[in-house]
Short mmCIF file of C-alpha atoms in Angstrom, two decimals:
data_model
loop_
_atom_site.label_atom_id
_atom_site.label_comp_id
_atom_site.label_asym_id
_atom_site.label_seq_id
_atom_site.Cartn_x
_atom_site.Cartn_y
_atom_site.Cartn_z
CA MET A 1 -27.07 98.49 -12.81
CA SER A 2 -30.29 99.94 -11.45
CA GLY A 3 -30.09 102.13 -8.35
CA PRO A 4 -32.57 102.56 -5.50
CA LEU A 5 -36.03 103.77 -6.37
CA PRO A 6 -36.39 107.56 -6.12
CA ARG A 7 -38.20 108.83 -3.05
CA PRO A 8 -41.51 110.53 -3.93
CA LEU A 9 -41.95 113.99 -2.41
CA ILE A 10 -44.76 113.78 0.15
CA GLY A 11 -46.20 117.05 1.43
CA VAL A 12 -46.97 117.04 5.17
CA THR A 13 -49.17 119.72 6.73
CA THR A 14 -48.12 121.34 10.00
CA TYR A 15 -49.35 123.29 13.02
CA ARG A 16 -48.63 126.99 13.49
CA GLN A 17 -48.33 127.96 17.14
CA ASP A 18 -46.13 129.42 19.87
CA THR A 19 -43.52 126.80 20.68
CA ARG A 20 -40.61 126.57 23.13
CA TRP A 21 -37.26 124.90 22.45
CA TRP A 22 -34.07 125.35 24.46
CA SER A 23 -34.15 129.00 25.56
CA TRP A 24 -36.32 130.10 22.63
CA ASP A 25 -40.03 130.83 22.72
CA ARG A 26 -41.27 131.64 19.23
CA ASP A 27 -44.12 131.26 16.77
CA ALA A 28 -43.23 128.18 14.71
CA ALA A 29 -44.48 125.63 12.23
CA VAL A 30 -44.61 122.29 14.08
CA VAL A 31 -45.16 118.67 13.09
CA PRO A 32 -44.79 115.59 15.33
CA GLY A 33 -41.69 113.72 14.20
CA ARG A 34 -43.45 110.37 13.91
CA TYR A 35 -45.26 111.52 10.77
CA LEU A 36 -41.93 112.32 9.15
CA ASP A 37 -40.42 109.01 10.27
CA MET A 38 -43.32 107.07 8.75
CA VAL A 39 -43.01 108.84 5.40
CA VAL A 40 -39.27 108.11 5.28
CA GLU A 41 -39.66 104.50 6.41
CA ALA A 42 -42.32 103.99 3.72
CA GLY A 43 -39.89 105.19 1.05
CA GLY A 44 -40.94 108.82 0.62
CA TRP A 45 -39.38 112.17 1.51
CA PRO A 46 -41.40 114.64 3.62
CA VAL A 47 -41.87 118.25 2.51
CA LEU A 48 -43.36 120.44 5.25
CA ILE A 49 -46.31 122.70 4.38
CA PRO A 50 -46.68 125.50 6.96
CA PRO A 51 -49.87 127.52 7.52
CA VAL A 52 -48.94 130.93 6.08
CA GLY A 53 -50.78 133.93 4.64
CA GLU A 54 -53.99 135.53 5.78
CA SER A 55 -56.57 133.47 3.91
CA VAL A 56 -56.65 131.35 0.79
CA THR A 57 -59.84 133.15 -0.18
CA ASP A 58 -57.66 136.22 -0.77
CA PRO A 59 -56.04 135.78 -4.21
CA GLY A 60 -53.04 137.82 -3.10
CA SER A 61 -52.30 135.78 0.02
CA ALA A 62 -49.20 133.63 0.29
CA VAL A 63 -51.20 130.43 0.62
CA GLY A 64 -53.57 131.18 -2.22
CA SER A 65 -50.76 131.91 -4.64
CA ALA A 66 -48.60 128.95 -3.57
CA ALA A 67 -51.10 126.09 -3.27
CA ASP A 68 -51.37 125.10 -6.94
CA PRO A 69 -47.65 125.19 -7.85
CA LEU A 70 -46.72 123.43 -4.61
CA ILE A 71 -49.25 120.66 -5.18
CA ASP A 72 -47.91 120.35 -8.74
CA ALA A 73 -44.42 119.79 -7.32
CA LEU A 74 -45.51 117.02 -4.91
CA ASP A 75 -46.06 113.32 -5.49
CA GLY A 76 -48.36 112.80 -2.49
CA LEU A 77 -49.89 114.53 0.52
CA VAL A 78 -50.36 113.75 4.24
CA VAL A 79 -52.82 115.88 6.21
CA ILE A 80 -51.98 115.38 9.88
CA GLY A 81 -53.98 115.50 13.11
CA GLY A 82 -54.50 118.53 15.34
CA GLY A 83 -57.16 120.91 16.62
CA ASP A 84 -60.83 120.82 15.72
CA VAL A 85 -62.27 121.94 12.40
CA SER A 86 -64.33 125.10 12.84
CA PRO A 87 -67.98 124.00 13.16
CA ALA A 88 -68.91 126.95 10.94
CA ARG A 89 -67.39 124.92 8.09
CA TYR A 90 -70.24 122.45 8.41
CA GLY A 91 -72.99 124.88 9.40
CA GLN A 92 -73.01 124.47 13.18
CA LEU A 93 -72.23 126.52 16.25
CA PRO A 94 -69.42 125.23 18.50
CA ASP A 95 -70.28 123.36 21.66
CA GLY A 96 -68.25 123.73 24.84
CA HIS A 97 -65.79 120.97 23.91
CA VAL A 98 -64.47 122.42 20.64
CA GLY A 99 -60.85 123.53 20.86
CA GLY A 100 -57.73 124.30 18.89
CA VAL A 101 -59.62 125.87 15.98
CA SER A 102 -57.45 127.70 13.45
CA ASP A 103 -59.16 129.41 10.53
CA LEU A 104 -55.79 129.79 8.83
CA ARG A 105 -55.08 126.07 9.05
CA ASP A 106 -58.63 125.22 7.95
CA ASP A 107 -58.18 127.47 4.91
CA LEU A 108 -54.85 125.87 4.04
CA GLU A 109 -55.96 122.27 4.37
CA PHE A 110 -59.27 122.69 2.54
CA GLN A 111 -57.36 124.38 -0.29
CA PHE A 112 -54.64 121.75 -0.49
CA LEU A 113 -57.01 118.81 -0.25
CA ASP A 114 -59.20 120.25 -2.98
CA ALA A 115 -56.19 120.85 -5.25
CA ALA A 116 -54.81 117.35 -4.56
CA LEU A 117 -58.13 115.68 -5.31
CA ASP A 118 -58.51 117.71 -8.50
CA ARG A 119 -55.16 116.29 -9.69
CA ASP A 120 -55.75 112.77 -8.30
CA LEU A 121 -52.65 113.26 -6.14
CA PRO A 122 -52.37 110.34 -3.69
CA LEU A 123 -53.24 111.47 -0.17
CA LEU A 124 -53.53 110.17 3.37
CA ALA A 125 -55.61 112.22 5.83
CA ILE A 126 -55.12 111.37 9.51
CA CYS A 127 -57.47 112.15 12.46
CA ARG A 128 -58.23 115.86 11.97
CA GLY A 129 -57.31 115.40 8.30
CA HIS A 130 -59.91 112.64 8.00
CA GLN A 131 -62.50 115.06 9.40
CA VAL A 132 -61.41 117.88 7.07
CA LEU A 133 -61.84 115.48 4.14
CA ASN A 134 -65.39 114.66 5.21
CA VAL A 135 -66.35 118.32 5.68
CA LEU A 136 -64.81 119.22 2.31
CA PHE A 137 -67.31 116.85 0.69
CA GLY A 138 -70.26 118.39 2.55
CA GLY A 139 -70.31 116.08 5.57
CA THR A 140 -70.71 116.97 9.24
CA LEU A 141 -69.04 116.00 12.50
CA VAL A 142 -70.15 114.81 15.92
CA GLN A 143 -68.67 117.57 18.05
CA TYR A 144 -68.31 115.50 21.23
CA LEU A 145 -68.23 111.76 20.73
CA PRO A 146 -68.59 110.76 24.43
CA ASP A 147 -72.09 112.28 24.40
CA LEU A 148 -73.01 109.82 21.68
CA LEU A 149 -71.16 106.75 22.96
CA GLY A 150 -71.30 107.30 26.70
CA SER A 151 -67.58 106.53 26.77
CA THR A 152 -64.21 108.26 26.36
CA ARG A 153 -62.50 105.14 24.99
CA HIS A 154 -61.56 106.91 21.72
CA GLN A 155 -59.69 109.54 23.75
CA PRO A 156 -59.29 108.52 27.41
CA ALA A 157 -57.78 111.93 28.27
CA ALA A 158 -56.33 114.94 26.50
CA GLY A 159 -53.11 113.81 24.79
CA ALA A 160 -53.84 110.14 25.51
CA PHE A 161 -54.58 107.26 23.15
CA GLY A 162 -57.15 104.51 23.42
CA GLU A 163 -56.81 101.12 21.71
CA VAL A 164 -59.77 100.38 19.46
CA THR A 165 -60.48 97.44 17.17
CA VAL A 166 -61.36 98.46 13.61
CA THR A 167 -63.03 96.28 10.99
CA THR A 168 -62.33 97.10 7.34
CA GLU A 169 -64.62 96.73 4.34
CA PRO A 170 -63.72 94.36 1.48
CA ALA A 171 -62.42 95.82 -1.79
CA THR A 172 -61.03 98.94 -0.12
CA HIS A 173 -57.48 100.23 0.36
CA ALA A 174 -57.94 99.81 4.12
CA HIS A 175 -58.74 96.11 3.70
CA ARG A 176 -55.96 95.56 1.15
CA LEU A 177 -53.31 97.18 3.33
CA LEU A 178 -54.48 96.26 6.85
CA GLY A 179 -56.48 93.06 6.47
CA PRO A 180 -60.00 92.41 7.77
CA SER A 181 -59.39 93.95 11.21
CA VAL A 182 -56.70 95.82 13.08
CA ASP A 183 -56.14 97.22 16.57
CA VAL A 184 -55.41 100.95 16.32
CA LEU A 185 -54.55 103.88 18.57
CA CYS A 186 -57.17 106.63 18.68
CA SER A 187 -57.17 110.08 20.26
CA HIS A 188 -60.26 111.90 19.02
CA HIS A 189 -63.27 113.42 20.76
CA GLN A 190 -65.00 114.13 17.43
CA ALA A 191 -65.98 111.87 14.54
CA ILE A 192 -67.85 111.79 11.26
CA ASP A 193 -71.61 112.25 11.61
CA ALA A 194 -73.19 112.74 8.16
CA LEU A 195 -70.93 111.23 5.52
CA GLY A 196 -69.76 113.56 2.76
CA GLU A 197 -70.70 112.95 -0.87
CA SER A 198 -68.30 110.79 -2.92
CA LEU A 199 -66.92 109.17 0.24
CA LEU A 200 -66.99 105.44 0.94
CA VAL A 201 -66.80 104.12 4.50
CA SER A 202 -63.88 101.67 4.51
CA ALA A 203 -63.60 100.90 8.24
CA ARG A 204 -65.58 101.18 11.47
CA SER A 205 -64.67 100.67 15.10
CA ASP A 206 -66.33 97.95 17.14
CA ASP A 207 -68.74 100.55 18.55
CA GLY A 208 -69.83 101.75 15.10
CA VAL A 209 -67.75 104.93 14.69
CA ILE A 210 -66.58 105.62 11.12
CA GLU A 211 -62.83 105.17 11.37
CA ALA A 212 -61.78 105.24 7.71
CA VAL A 213 -63.10 106.65 4.44
CA GLU A 214 -61.95 106.65 0.84
CA VAL A 215 -62.79 109.03 -2.01
CA LEU A 216 -64.57 107.30 -4.85
CA GLY A 217 -62.95 107.63 -8.25
CA ARG A 218 -59.47 108.50 -6.95
CA THR A 219 -56.34 106.36 -7.14
CA PHE A 220 -55.48 106.65 -3.44
CA ALA A 221 -57.37 109.12 -1.25
CA VAL A 222 -57.75 107.63 2.22
CA GLY A 223 -58.79 109.18 5.53
CA VAL A 224 -58.32 107.41 8.87
CA GLN A 225 -59.57 108.63 12.23
CA TRP A 226 -56.82 106.85 14.17
CA HIS A 227 -53.06 107.51 14.41
CA PRO A 228 -51.03 104.85 12.57
CA GLU A 229 -47.83 106.81 13.17
CA GLU A 230 -48.11 106.38 16.95
CA ASN A 231 -47.46 102.64 16.94
CA GLY A 232 -45.11 102.70 13.93
CA ASP A 233 -47.55 101.10 11.49
CA THR A 234 -46.16 102.08 8.08
CA ARG A 235 -48.70 100.18 5.95
CA LEU A 236 -50.95 103.12 5.07
CA PHE A 237 -47.91 105.32 4.42
CA ALA A 238 -46.47 102.58 2.22
CA GLY A 239 -49.75 102.49 0.28
CA LEU A 240 -49.49 106.24 -0.22
CA VAL A 241 -45.87 106.06 -1.40
CA GLU A 242 -46.66 103.12 -3.70
CA ALA A 243 -49.49 105.10 -5.33
CA ALA A 244 -47.28 108.20 -5.60
CA ARG A 245 -44.53 106.21 -7.32
CA SER A 246 -47.00 104.60 -9.70
CA LEU A 247 -48.58 107.87 -10.78
CA SER A 248 -45.17 109.58 -11.05
CA TRP A 249 -43.90 106.73 -13.26
CA GLN A 250 -46.99 106.94 -15.48
CA ALA A 251 -46.60 110.71 -15.83
CA GLY A 252 -42.93 110.33 -16.71
#
């Protein structure tokens, strides 16, 4: 008798910040629980990846020495949302709206994304992660989207979500998993400007913002600007887990 399918191990990046719980106030690695719920509901098992070490550019740092073996132990990767990517990463000075920049987290996520792509490890990059993916491939970001659109509909207020209609492109993972269009929850004041090399636009919002990209030549490497975890939409997570299972089965 066959048992249940094994749960692929899905790495999930985290924040590193001062956090309060009960009577404790400590530096902690933090991840919104909805990401973990989506991975589990899709059939995977989340493995948290904290920002540690001084810099991945230092060969002796904790991150630099751990990235490759940790990626080798995973079946998939989720890069979650969060603060802004440092504009220095794409050759610009910050404007007055940039916030939440963490060089340590930038170092970690650029390193892990690069290692995952090198191995064709299935990955899903969400909001900030979608932007990191674009910058990794040499793209740039619009630092303050309302200046371009004349609207805050993609992030009505700090910590708030706006509902946006997204249209997907045929023959993409986004179209296969979500259909021709989908209403999504967004909370971003930045967006892709110049598209990175080797990236394919797979979805746009109804006002023209790039809302999803995919890496050409990879089994499943998808970035989305919106937050599927916020409304419990498991379809992209299920696509990630499906690809992770498939590649794990082939390797075995």
